[in-house]
Amino acid sequence: MRRTLTALGEIFPLATPFRISRGVKTAAEVVTVTVSEDGIVGWGECVPYPRYGESVDTSIAEIEAVREALESGIGRRGLLEILPAGAARNAVDCALWDLELKLTGGDLATALGLEKPLRPIATAMTVGLDTPDAMGLAAAALADVPLIKVKVDRNDPAAQLRAVRAAAPRPRMIVDPNESWTIAEVSDLQALMLDLRIDLLEQPLPAHEDGDLNGFQSAILIAADESVHVAADLDSLPNGYGVVNIKLDKAGGLTAALDLAEAARTHGLAVMTGCMICSSLSIAPAWAIAAGSAFVDLDGPLWLSADREGGVTGDRGHLLPPRPGFWGGL
Protein backbone atom coordinates (compact mmCIF):
# COMPACT_ATOMS: atom_id res chain seq x y z
CA MET A 1 0.00 0.00 0.00
CA ARG A 2 1.33 3.40 -1.01
CA ARG A 3 -0.44 6.66 -0.61
CA THR A 4 -0.05 9.89 -2.51
CA LEU A 5 -0.65 13.29 -0.90
CA THR A 6 -1.42 16.65 -2.48
CA ALA A 7 -2.00 20.00 -0.78
CA LEU A 8 -2.78 23.20 -2.65
CA GLY A 9 -4.30 26.60 -2.02
CA GLU A 10 -7.56 27.68 -3.61
CA ILE A 11 -9.54 30.92 -3.57
CA PHE A 12 -13.34 31.20 -3.61
CA PRO A 13 -14.58 34.80 -4.09
CA LEU A 14 -17.51 35.92 -1.94
CA ALA A 15 -20.72 37.24 -3.41
CA THR A 16 -20.68 40.11 -0.88
CA PRO A 17 -18.06 41.22 1.67
CA PHE A 18 -18.16 39.58 5.10
CA ARG A 19 -17.45 42.02 7.95
CA ILE A 20 -16.63 41.25 11.57
CA SER A 21 -14.88 43.23 14.30
CA ARG A 22 -11.46 42.06 13.05
CA GLY A 23 -11.87 43.15 9.44
CA VAL A 24 -13.46 42.42 6.08
CA LYS A 25 -13.21 39.23 4.01
CA THR A 26 -13.88 39.22 0.26
CA ALA A 27 -12.76 35.67 -0.54
CA ALA A 28 -12.36 32.32 1.17
CA GLU A 29 -8.73 31.22 1.01
CA VAL A 30 -8.57 27.48 1.63
CA VAL A 31 -6.16 24.58 1.48
CA THR A 32 -7.45 21.49 -0.32
CA VAL A 33 -5.82 18.15 0.51
CA THR A 34 -6.15 14.84 -1.28
CA VAL A 35 -4.89 11.46 -0.05
CA SER A 36 -4.95 8.72 -2.71
CA GLU A 37 -4.63 4.99 -2.19
CA ASP A 38 -5.25 2.16 -4.68
CA GLY A 39 -6.88 4.60 -7.08
CA ILE A 40 -9.29 5.90 -4.42
CA VAL A 41 -9.08 9.58 -3.47
CA GLY A 42 -10.12 11.14 -0.18
CA TRP A 43 -10.30 14.89 0.09
CA GLY A 44 -10.56 17.53 2.76
CA GLU A 45 -10.36 21.28 3.20
CA CYS A 46 -9.21 23.75 5.79
CA VAL A 47 -9.42 27.52 6.20
CA PRO A 48 -6.21 28.91 7.73
CA TYR A 49 -7.08 31.67 10.19
CA PRO A 50 -4.76 34.65 10.75
CA ARG A 51 -6.15 34.98 14.30
CA TYR A 52 -4.14 31.85 15.09
CA GLY A 53 -1.09 32.80 13.02
CA GLU A 54 -2.15 30.58 10.13
CA SER A 55 -1.97 31.20 6.39
CA VAL A 56 -2.30 29.08 3.27
CA ASP A 57 1.48 28.90 3.00
CA THR A 58 2.11 27.94 6.63
CA SER A 59 -0.62 25.31 6.52
CA ILE A 60 0.77 23.71 3.38
CA ALA A 61 4.23 23.76 4.97
CA GLU A 62 2.86 21.93 8.04
CA ILE A 63 1.32 19.28 5.83
CA GLU A 64 4.44 18.87 3.72
CA ALA A 65 6.50 18.37 6.88
CA VAL A 66 4.58 15.15 7.63
CA ARG A 67 4.26 13.96 4.02
CA GLU A 68 6.44 10.88 4.61
CA ALA A 69 4.34 9.69 7.55
CA LEU A 70 1.12 10.29 5.66
CA GLU A 71 2.24 8.53 2.51
CA SER A 72 3.54 5.64 4.62
CA GLY A 73 0.04 4.99 5.92
CA ILE A 74 -0.38 6.77 9.26
CA GLY A 75 -3.99 6.81 10.46
CA ARG A 76 -6.20 9.50 11.94
CA ARG A 77 -5.24 8.79 15.54
CA GLY A 78 -1.58 8.79 14.62
CA LEU A 79 -2.11 12.11 12.89
CA LEU A 80 -3.06 13.65 16.24
CA GLU A 81 0.46 12.90 17.44
CA ILE A 82 2.38 14.44 14.54
CA LEU A 83 0.36 17.57 13.73
CA PRO A 84 -0.96 20.12 16.24
CA ALA A 85 -4.58 21.17 16.38
CA GLY A 86 -5.41 23.67 13.69
CA ALA A 87 -6.33 24.13 10.08
CA ALA A 88 -3.60 21.98 8.51
CA ARG A 89 -4.51 18.91 10.55
CA ASN A 90 -8.19 19.45 9.78
CA ALA A 91 -7.72 19.17 6.02
CA VAL A 92 -5.64 16.00 6.35
CA ASP A 93 -7.92 14.38 8.93
CA CYS A 94 -11.01 14.97 6.79
CA ALA A 95 -9.23 13.58 3.73
CA LEU A 96 -8.36 10.45 5.72
CA TRP A 97 -11.98 10.07 6.85
CA ASP A 98 -13.16 10.33 3.25
CA LEU A 99 -10.52 7.86 2.06
CA GLU A 100 -11.29 5.30 4.78
CA LEU A 101 -15.01 5.41 4.08
CA LYS A 102 -14.50 5.06 0.34
CA LEU A 103 -12.06 2.16 0.74
CA THR A 104 -14.50 0.27 2.98
CA GLY A 105 -17.63 1.19 1.05
CA GLY A 106 -19.04 2.88 4.14
CA ASP A 107 -20.54 6.26 4.79
CA LEU A 108 -20.25 8.82 7.58
CA ALA A 109 -23.87 8.54 8.68
CA THR A 110 -23.61 4.79 9.28
CA ALA A 111 -20.17 5.06 10.87
CA LEU A 112 -21.35 7.61 13.42
CA GLY A 113 -24.95 6.54 13.87
CA LEU A 114 -26.48 9.56 12.16
CA GLU A 115 -29.99 9.56 10.75
CA LYS A 116 -30.19 8.45 7.13
CA PRO A 117 -30.85 10.07 4.79
CA LEU A 118 -29.46 13.27 6.23
CA ARG A 119 -32.13 15.86 6.83
CA PRO A 120 -31.80 19.63 6.36
CA ILE A 121 -30.38 21.47 9.38
CA ALA A 122 -31.43 24.93 10.52
CA THR A 123 -28.31 27.08 10.35
CA ALA A 124 -27.62 30.58 11.57
CA MET A 125 -27.70 33.11 8.77
CA THR A 126 -25.20 35.86 9.43
CA VAL A 127 -25.81 39.59 9.52
CA GLY A 128 -22.36 41.09 9.01
CA LEU A 129 -21.01 44.09 10.87
CA ASP A 130 -22.08 47.43 9.39
CA THR A 131 -23.99 50.55 10.33
CA PRO A 132 -27.24 49.91 12.23
CA ASP A 133 -29.30 50.95 9.20
CA ALA A 134 -27.40 48.61 6.87
CA MET A 135 -27.62 45.77 9.38
CA GLY A 136 -31.35 46.33 9.65
CA LEU A 137 -31.70 46.06 5.89
CA ALA A 138 -29.68 42.84 5.86
CA ALA A 139 -31.78 41.44 8.71
CA ALA A 140 -35.02 42.26 6.91
CA ALA A 141 -34.04 39.83 4.17
CA LEU A 142 -33.67 37.14 6.86
CA ALA A 143 -36.84 37.91 8.78
CA ASP A 144 -38.36 34.49 8.11
CA VAL A 145 -35.37 32.22 8.81
CA PRO A 146 -35.21 30.22 12.07
CA LEU A 147 -31.90 31.61 13.37
CA ILE A 148 -29.73 34.62 12.70
CA LYS A 149 -26.25 35.49 13.93
CA VAL A 150 -25.35 39.13 14.35
CA LYS A 151 -21.75 40.34 14.16
CA VAL A 152 -21.15 43.35 16.40
CA ASP A 153 -18.23 45.31 17.84
CA ARG A 154 -17.82 47.99 20.51
CA ASN A 155 -19.20 50.76 18.28
CA ASP A 156 -22.73 51.02 19.68
CA PRO A 157 -23.76 47.36 19.67
CA ALA A 158 -27.05 48.35 21.28
CA ALA A 159 -28.07 50.29 18.18
CA GLN A 160 -26.89 47.48 15.93
CA LEU A 161 -28.90 44.87 17.83
CA ARG A 162 -32.03 47.00 18.07
CA ALA A 163 -31.96 47.60 14.31
CA VAL A 164 -31.62 43.88 13.60
CA ARG A 165 -34.37 42.84 15.99
CA ALA A 166 -36.76 45.50 14.68
CA ALA A 167 -36.23 44.22 11.13
CA ALA A 168 -36.36 40.53 12.10
CA PRO A 169 -38.61 40.11 15.13
CA ARG A 170 -39.16 36.35 14.87
CA PRO A 171 -35.87 34.44 14.45
CA ARG A 172 -33.81 33.15 17.32
CA MET A 173 -30.65 35.21 17.60
CA ILE A 174 -26.95 34.71 18.33
CA VAL A 175 -24.79 37.76 19.03
CA ASP A 176 -21.09 37.50 18.20
CA PRO A 177 -18.72 40.32 19.21
CA ASN A 178 -15.66 38.27 18.13
CA GLU A 179 -13.74 38.96 21.36
CA SER A 180 -14.26 42.73 21.15
CA TRP A 181 -16.17 43.42 24.41
CA THR A 182 -15.15 43.89 28.01
CA ILE A 183 -16.80 42.26 31.02
CA ALA A 184 -18.37 45.63 31.83
CA GLU A 185 -20.04 45.71 28.44
CA VAL A 186 -21.26 42.13 28.85
CA SER A 187 -22.82 43.14 32.15
CA ASP A 188 -24.25 46.46 30.94
CA LEU A 189 -25.92 44.85 27.90
CA GLN A 190 -27.62 42.02 29.81
CA ALA A 191 -30.97 43.79 30.14
CA LEU A 192 -31.02 44.78 26.48
CA MET A 193 -30.20 41.26 25.34
CA LEU A 194 -33.03 39.90 27.46
CA ASP A 195 -35.39 42.51 26.04
CA LEU A 196 -34.36 41.62 22.50
CA ARG A 197 -34.71 37.87 23.19
CA ILE A 198 -31.10 37.00 22.44
CA ASP A 199 -30.56 33.24 22.70
CA LEU A 200 -26.76 33.11 22.79
CA LEU A 201 -23.80 35.45 23.26
CA GLU A 202 -20.72 34.06 21.54
CA GLN A 203 -17.17 34.74 22.82
CA PRO A 204 -17.68 38.34 23.95
CA LEU A 205 -14.27 38.67 25.66
CA PRO A 206 -10.77 38.13 24.29
CA ALA A 207 -9.76 34.54 24.99
CA HIS A 208 -6.87 35.66 27.19
CA GLU A 209 -9.23 37.78 29.31
CA ASP A 210 -12.14 35.41 29.70
CA GLY A 211 -11.18 34.60 33.28
CA ASP A 212 -13.45 37.57 34.02
CA LEU A 213 -16.35 35.20 33.32
CA ASN A 214 -15.54 33.03 36.33
CA GLY A 215 -18.50 33.39 38.66
CA PHE A 216 -20.34 35.69 36.25
CA GLN A 217 -24.06 34.98 36.38
CA SER A 218 -25.24 35.77 32.88
CA ALA A 219 -28.90 36.00 32.00
CA ILE A 220 -27.94 34.90 28.48
CA LEU A 221 -26.15 31.69 27.55
CA ILE A 222 -22.51 32.42 26.66
CA ALA A 223 -20.58 30.29 24.16
CA ALA A 224 -16.83 29.77 24.10
CA ASP A 225 -15.34 29.96 20.63
CA GLU A 226 -11.74 31.16 20.51
CA SER A 227 -11.28 29.97 24.09
CA VAL A 228 -11.75 26.28 23.22
CA HIS A 229 -9.98 24.38 20.48
CA VAL A 230 -9.66 20.80 21.77
CA ALA A 231 -11.03 18.70 24.62
CA ALA A 232 -8.09 19.46 26.93
CA ASP A 233 -9.05 23.16 26.90
CA LEU A 234 -12.25 22.41 28.82
CA ASP A 235 -10.36 21.77 32.05
CA SER A 236 -9.39 25.45 32.31
CA LEU A 237 -12.55 26.96 30.83
CA PRO A 238 -14.18 29.66 33.01
CA ASN A 239 -17.46 28.56 34.53
CA GLY A 240 -19.37 31.44 32.97
CA TYR A 241 -19.65 29.52 29.72
CA GLY A 242 -22.55 27.20 29.00
CA VAL A 243 -21.88 26.34 25.35
CA VAL A 244 -18.83 25.33 23.33
CA ASN A 245 -18.55 26.30 19.66
CA ILE A 246 -16.81 23.44 17.87
CA LYS A 247 -15.06 24.24 14.60
CA LEU A 248 -13.12 21.58 12.76
CA ASP A 249 -10.46 24.10 11.79
CA LYS A 250 -9.78 24.84 15.46
CA ALA A 251 -9.96 21.26 16.69
CA GLY A 252 -7.79 20.00 13.86
CA GLY A 253 -10.27 17.72 12.15
CA LEU A 254 -13.40 15.67 12.66
CA THR A 255 -11.61 13.11 14.84
CA ALA A 256 -10.63 15.69 17.45
CA ALA A 257 -13.95 17.52 17.07
CA LEU A 258 -15.87 14.36 17.98
CA ASP A 259 -13.64 13.98 21.05
CA LEU A 260 -14.37 17.59 22.00
CA ALA A 261 -18.13 17.19 21.57
CA GLU A 262 -18.16 14.15 23.85
CA ALA A 263 -16.00 15.89 26.45
CA ALA A 264 -18.13 19.05 26.36
CA ARG A 265 -21.27 17.11 27.16
CA THR A 266 -19.45 15.30 29.97
CA HIS A 267 -18.64 18.75 31.39
CA GLY A 268 -22.31 19.70 31.21
CA LEU A 269 -21.84 22.07 28.29
CA ALA A 270 -24.08 22.37 25.25
CA VAL A 271 -22.54 22.10 21.78
CA MET A 272 -22.59 24.55 18.92
CA THR A 273 -21.13 23.79 15.50
CA GLY A 274 -19.43 26.63 13.66
CA CYS A 275 -17.31 27.19 10.58
CA MET A 276 -15.14 29.70 8.80
CA ILE A 277 -16.06 31.20 5.43
CA CYS A 278 -15.39 28.11 3.37
CA SER A 279 -16.61 25.81 0.65
CA SER A 280 -18.95 22.86 1.13
CA LEU A 281 -15.95 20.58 1.51
CA SER A 282 -15.47 22.05 5.00
CA ILE A 283 -19.15 21.69 5.84
CA ALA A 284 -19.78 18.04 4.91
CA PRO A 285 -17.60 16.62 7.75
CA ALA A 286 -19.00 19.16 10.22
CA TRP A 287 -22.47 17.69 9.66
CA ALA A 288 -21.51 14.92 12.09
CA ILE A 289 -21.18 17.49 14.89
CA ALA A 290 -24.07 19.66 13.76
CA ALA A 291 -26.54 16.77 13.85
CA GLY A 292 -26.34 16.76 17.67
CA SER A 293 -25.82 20.46 18.33
CA ALA A 294 -28.03 22.96 20.13
CA PHE A 295 -26.89 25.71 17.76
CA VAL A 296 -25.59 25.38 14.20
CA ASP A 297 -23.70 28.07 12.30
CA LEU A 298 -22.64 26.56 8.98
CA ASP A 299 -23.59 29.21 6.44
CA GLY A 300 -19.98 29.70 5.28
CA PRO A 301 -20.50 28.35 1.73
CA LEU A 302 -23.64 30.43 1.28
CA TRP A 303 -21.45 33.55 1.15
CA LEU A 304 -19.55 32.32 -1.91
CA SER A 305 -20.23 33.52 -5.41
CA ALA A 306 -19.68 29.90 -6.54
CA ASP A 307 -19.25 26.78 -4.38
CA ARG A 308 -17.84 23.35 -5.25
CA GLU A 309 -20.12 21.34 -7.51
CA GLY A 310 -22.49 19.08 -5.60
CA GLY A 311 -22.06 20.90 -2.30
CA VAL A 312 -24.58 22.02 0.28
CA THR A 313 -27.34 24.46 -0.58
CA GLY A 314 -29.43 26.86 1.46
CA ASP A 315 -33.20 27.12 1.66
CA ARG A 316 -34.75 29.81 3.88
CA GLY A 317 -32.32 29.35 6.72
CA HIS A 318 -31.89 25.59 6.34
CA LEU A 319 -28.83 23.82 5.03
CA LEU A 320 -29.51 20.96 2.63
CA PRO A 321 -26.99 18.07 2.51
CA PRO A 322 -24.53 17.76 -0.37
CA ARG A 323 -25.35 15.50 -3.28
CA PRO A 324 -24.63 11.78 -2.80
CA GLY A 325 -20.96 10.98 -3.25
CA PHE A 326 -19.72 14.49 -2.46
CA TRP A 327 -17.77 13.50 0.68
CA GLY A 328 -17.71 10.67 3.21
CA GLY A 329 -20.09 8.44 1.28
CA LEU A 330 -22.92 10.86 2.03
Coordinates of C-alpha atoms in Angstrom, one line a residue:
M1 CA 0.0 0.0 0.0
R2 CA 1.3 3.4 -1.0
R3 CA -0.4 6.7 -0.6
T4 CA 0.0 9.9 -2.5
L5 CA -0.6 13.3 -0.9
T6 CA -1.4 16.6 -2.5
A7 CA -2.0 20.0 -0.8
L8 CA -2.8 23.2 -2.6
G9 CA -4.3 26.6 -2.0
E10 CA -7.6 27.7 -3.6
I11 CA -9.5 30.9 -3.6
F12 CA -13.3 31.2 -3.6
P13 CA -14.6 34.8 -4.1
L14 CA -17.5 35.9 -1.9
A15 CA -20.7 37.2 -3.4
T16 CA -20.7 40.1 -0.9
P17 CA -18.1 41.2 1.7
F18 CA -18.2 39.6 5.1
R19 CA -17.4 42.0 7.9
I20 CA -16.6 41.2 11.6
S21 CA -14.9 43.2 14.3
R22 CA -11.5 42.1 13.0
G23 CA -11.9 43.1 9.4
V24 CA -13.5 42.4 6.1
K25 CA -13.2 39.2 4.0
T26 CA -13.9 39.2 0.3
A27 CA -12.8 35.7 -0.5
A28 CA -12.4 32.3 1.2
E29 CA -8.7 31.2 1.0
V30 CA -8.6 27.5 1.6
V31 CA -6.2 24.6 1.5
T32 CA -7.4 21.5 -0.3
V33 CA -5.8 18.2 0.5
T34 CA -6.2 14.8 -1.3
V35 CA -4.9 11.5 -0.1
S36 CA -5.0 8.7 -2.7
E37 CA -4.6 5.0 -2.2
D38 CA -5.2 2.2 -4.7
G39 CA -6.9 4.6 -7.1
I40 CA -9.3 5.9 -4.4
V41 CA -9.1 9.6 -3.5
G42 CA -10.1 11.1 -0.2
W43 CA -10.3 14.9 0.1
G44 CA -10.6 17.5 2.8
E45 CA -10.4 21.3 3.2
C46 CA -9.2 23.8 5.8
V47 CA -9.4 27.5 6.2
P48 CA -6.2 28.9 7.7
Y49 CA -7.1 31.7 10.2
P50 CA -4.8 34.6 10.8
R51 CA -6.2 35.0 14.3
Y52 CA -4.1 31.9 15.1
G53 CA -1.1 32.8 13.0
E54 CA -2.1 30.6 10.1
S55 CA -2.0 31.2 6.4
V56 CA -2.3 29.1 3.3
D57 CA 1.5 28.9 3.0
T58 CA 2.1 27.9 6.6
S59 CA -0.6 25.3 6.5
I60 CA 0.8 23.7 3.4
A61 CA 4.2 23.8 5.0
E62 CA 2.9 21.9 8.0
I63 CA 1.3 19.3 5.8
E64 CA 4.4 18.9 3.7
A65 CA 6.5 18.4 6.9
V66 CA 4.6 15.2 7.6
R67 CA 4.3 14.0 4.0
E68 CA 6.4 10.9 4.6
A69 CA 4.3 9.7 7.5
L70 CA 1.1 10.3 5.7
E71 CA 2.2 8.5 2.5
S72 CA 3.5 5.6 4.6
G73 CA 0.0 5.0 5.9
I74 CA -0.4 6.8 9.3
G75 CA -4.0 6.8 10.5
R76 CA -6.2 9.5 11.9
R77 CA -5.2 8.8 15.5
G78 CA -1.6 8.8 14.6
L79 CA -2.1 12.1 12.9
L80 CA -3.1 13.7 16.2
E81 CA 0.5 12.9 17.4
I82 CA 2.4 14.4 14.5
L83 CA 0.4 17.6 13.7
P84 CA -1.0 20.1 16.2
A85 CA -4.6 21.2 16.4
G86 CA -5.4 23.7 13.7
A87 CA -6.3 24.1 10.1
A88 CA -3.6 22.0 8.5
R89 CA -4.5 18.9 10.6
N90 CA -8.2 19.5 9.8
A91 CA -7.7 19.2 6.0
V92 CA -5.6 16.0 6.4
D93 CA -7.9 14.4 8.9
C94 CA -11.0 15.0 6.8
A95 CA -9.2 13.6 3.7
L96 CA -8.4 10.5 5.7
W97 CA -12.0 10.1 6.9
D98 CA -13.2 10.3 3.3
L99 CA -10.5 7.9 2.1
E100 CA -11.3 5.3 4.8
L101 CA -15.0 5.4 4.1
K102 CA -14.5 5.1 0.3
L103 CA -12.1 2.2 0.7
T104 CA -14.5 0.3 3.0
G105 CA -17.6 1.2 1.0
G106 CA -19.0 2.9 4.1
D107 CA -20.5 6.3 4.8
L108 CA -20.2 8.8 7.6
A109 CA -23.9 8.5 8.7
T110 CA -23.6 4.8 9.3
A111 CA -20.2 5.1 10.9
L112 CA -21.3 7.6 13.4
G113 CA -25.0 6.5 13.9
L114 CA -26.5 9.6 12.2
E115 CA -30.0 9.6 10.8
K116 CA -30.2 8.5 7.1
P117 CA -30.8 10.1 4.8
L118 CA -29.5 13.3 6.2
R119 CA -32.1 15.9 6.8
P120 CA -31.8 19.6 6.4
I121 CA -30.4 21.5 9.4
A122 CA -31.4 24.9 10.5
T123 CA -28.3 27.1 10.4
A124 CA -27.6 30.6 11.6
M125 CA -27.7 33.1 8.8
T126 CA -25.2 35.9 9.4
V127 CA -25.8 39.6 9.5
G128 CA -22.4 41.1 9.0
L129 CA -21.0 44.1 10.9
D130 CA -22.1 47.4 9.4
T131 CA -24.0 50.5 10.3
P132 CA -27.2 49.9 12.2
D133 CA -29.3 50.9 9.2
A134 CA -27.4 48.6 6.9
M135 CA -27.6 45.8 9.4
G136 CA -31.3 46.3 9.7
L137 CA -31.7 46.1 5.9
A138 CA -29.7 42.8 5.9
A139 CA -31.8 41.4 8.7
A140 CA -35.0 42.3 6.9
A141 CA -34.0 39.8 4.2
L142 CA -33.7 37.1 6.9
A143 CA -36.8 37.9 8.8
D144 CA -38.4 34.5 8.1
V145 CA -35.4 32.2 8.8
P146 CA -35.2 30.2 12.1
L147 CA -31.9 31.6 13.4
I148 CA -29.7 34.6 12.7
K149 CA -26.3 35.5 13.9
V150 CA -25.3 39.1 14.4
K151 CA -21.7 40.3 14.2
V152 CA -21.2 43.4 16.4
D153 CA -18.2 45.3 17.8
R154 CA -17.8 48.0 20.5
N155 CA -19.2 50.8 18.3
D156 CA -22.7 51.0 19.7
P157 CA -23.8 47.4 19.7
A158 CA -27.0 48.3 21.3
A159 CA -28.1 50.3 18.2
Q160 CA -26.9 47.5 15.9
L161 CA -28.9 44.9 17.8
R162 CA -32.0 47.0 18.1
A163 CA -32.0 47.6 14.3
V164 CA -31.6 43.9 13.6
R165 CA -34.4 42.8 16.0
A166 CA -36.8 45.5 14.7
A167 CA -36.2 44.2 11.1
A168 CA -36.4 40.5 12.1
P169 CA -38.6 40.1 15.1
R170 CA -39.2 36.4 14.9
P171 CA -35.9 34.4 14.4
R172 CA -33.8 33.1 17.3
M173 CA -30.6 35.2 17.6
I174 CA -26.9 34.7 18.3
V175 CA -24.8 37.8 19.0
D176 CA -21.1 37.5 18.2
P177 CA -18.7 40.3 19.2
N178 CA -15.7 38.3 18.1
E179 CA -13.7 39.0 21.4
S180 CA -14.3 42.7 21.1
W181 CA -16.2 43.4 24.4
T182 CA -15.1 43.9 28.0
I183 CA -16.8 42.3 31.0
A184 CA -18.4 45.6 31.8
E185 CA -20.0 45.7 28.4
V186 CA -21.3 42.1 28.8
S187 CA -22.8 43.1 32.1
D188 CA -24.2 46.5 30.9
L189 CA -25.9 44.8 27.9
Q190 CA -27.6 42.0 29.8
A191 CA -31.0 43.8 30.1
L192 CA -31.0 44.8 26.5
M193 CA -30.2 41.3 25.3
L194 CA -33.0 39.9 27.5
D195 CA -35.4 42.5 26.0
L196 CA -34.4 41.6 22.5
R197 CA -34.7 37.9 23.2
I198 CA -31.1 37.0 22.4
D199 CA -30.6 33.2 22.7
L200 CA -26.8 33.1 22.8
L201 CA -23.8 35.4 23.3
E202 CA -20.7 34.1 21.5
Q203 CA -17.2 34.7 22.8
P204 CA -17.7 38.3 24.0
L205 CA -14.3 38.7 25.7
P206 CA -10.8 38.1 24.3
A207 CA -9.8 34.5 25.0
H208 CA -6.9 35.7 27.2
E209 CA -9.2 37.8 29.3
D210 CA -12.1 35.4 29.7
G211 CA -11.2 34.6 33.3
D212 CA -13.4 37.6 34.0
L213 CA -16.4 35.2 33.3
N214 CA -15.5 33.0 36.3
G215 CA -18.5 33.4 38.7
F216 CA -20.3 35.7 36.3
Q217 CA -24.1 35.0 36.4
S218 CA -25.2 35.8 32.9
A219 CA -28.9 36.0 32.0
I220 CA -27.9 34.9 28.5
L221 CA -26.2 31.7 27.6
I222 CA -22.5 32.4 26.7
A223 CA -20.6 30.3 24.2
A224 CA -16.8 29.8 24.1
D225 CA -15.3 30.0 20.6
E226 CA -11.7 31.2 20.5
S227 CA -11.3 30.0 24.1
V228 CA -11.8 26.3 23.2
H229 CA -10.0 24.4 20.5
V230 CA -9.7 20.8 21.8
A231 CA -11.0 18.7 24.6
A232 CA -8.1 19.5 26.9
D233 CA -9.1 23.2 26.9
L234 CA -12.2 22.4 28.8
D235 CA -10.4 21.8 32.1
S236 CA -9.4 25.4 32.3
L237 CA -12.5 27.0 30.8
P238 CA -14.2 29.7 33.0
N239 CA -17.5 28.6 34.5
G240 CA -19.4 31.4 33.0
Y241 CA -19.7 29.5 29.7
G242 CA -22.6 27.2 29.0
V243 CA -21.9 26.3 25.4
V244 CA -18.8 25.3 23.3
N245 CA -18.6 26.3 19.7
I246 CA -16.8 23.4 17.9
K247 CA -15.1 24.2 14.6
L248 CA -13.1 21.6 12.8
D249 CA -10.5 24.1 11.8
K250 CA -9.8 24.8 15.5
A251 CA -10.0 21.3 16.7
G252 CA -7.8 20.0 13.9
G253 CA -10.3 17.7 12.2
L254 CA -13.4 15.7 12.7
T255 CA -11.6 13.1 14.8
A256 CA -10.6 15.7 17.5
A257 CA -13.9 17.5 17.1
L258 CA -15.9 14.4 18.0
D259 CA -13.6 14.0 21.0
L260 CA -14.4 17.6 22.0
A261 CA -18.1 17.2 21.6
E262 CA -18.2 14.1 23.8
A263 CA -16.0 15.9 26.4
A264 CA -18.1 19.1 26.4
R265 CA -21.3 17.1 27.2
T266 CA -19.5 15.3 30.0
H267 CA -18.6 18.7 31.4
G268 CA -22.3 19.7 31.2
L269 CA -21.8 22.1 28.3
A270 CA -24.1 22.4 25.2
V271 CA -22.5 22.1 21.8
M272 CA -22.6 24.6 18.9
T273 CA -21.1 23.8 15.5
G274 CA -19.4 26.6 13.7
C275 CA -17.3 27.2 10.6
M276 CA -15.1 29.7 8.8
I277 CA -16.1 31.2 5.4
C278 CA -15.4 28.1 3.4
S279 CA -16.6 25.8 0.6
S280 CA -18.9 22.9 1.1
L281 CA -15.9 20.6 1.5
S282 CA -15.5 22.0 5.0
I283 CA -19.2 21.7 5.8
A284 CA -19.8 18.0 4.9
P285 CA -17.6 16.6 7.7
A286 CA -19.0 19.2 10.2
W287 CA -22.5 17.7 9.7
A288 CA -21.5 14.9 12.1
I289 CA -21.2 17.5 14.9
A290 CA -24.1 19.7 13.8
A291 CA -26.5 16.8 13.9
G292 CA -26.3 16.8 17.7
S293 CA -25.8 20.5 18.3
A294 CA -28.0 23.0 20.1
F295 CA -26.9 25.7 17.8
V296 CA -25.6 25.4 14.2
D297 CA -23.7 28.1 12.3
L298 CA -22.6 26.6 9.0
D299 CA -23.6 29.2 6.4
G300 CA -20.0 29.7 5.3
P301 CA -20.5 28.4 1.7
L302 CA -23.6 30.4 1.3
W303 CA -21.5 33.5 1.2
L304 CA -19.6 32.3 -1.9
S305 CA -20.2 33.5 -5.4
A306 CA -19.7 29.9 -6.5
D307 CA -19.2 26.8 -4.4
R308 CA -17.8 23.3 -5.2
E309 CA -20.1 21.3 -7.5
G310 CA -22.5 19.1 -5.6
G311 CA -22.1 20.9 -2.3
V312 CA -24.6 22.0 0.3
T313 CA -27.3 24.5 -0.6
G314 CA -29.4 26.9 1.5
D315 CA -33.2 27.1 1.7
R316 CA -34.7 29.8 3.9
G317 CA -32.3 29.3 6.7
H318 CA -31.9 25.6 6.3
L319 CA -28.8 23.8 5.0
L320 CA -29.5 21.0 2.6
P321 CA -27.0 18.1 2.5
P322 CA -24.5 17.8 -0.4
R323 CA -25.3 15.5 -3.3
P324 CA -24.6 11.8 -2.8
G325 CA -21.0 11.0 -3.2
F326 CA -19.7 14.5 -2.5
W327 CA -17.8 13.5 0.7
G328 CA -17.7 10.7 3.2
G329 CA -20.1 8.4 1.3
L330 CA -22.9 10.9 2.0

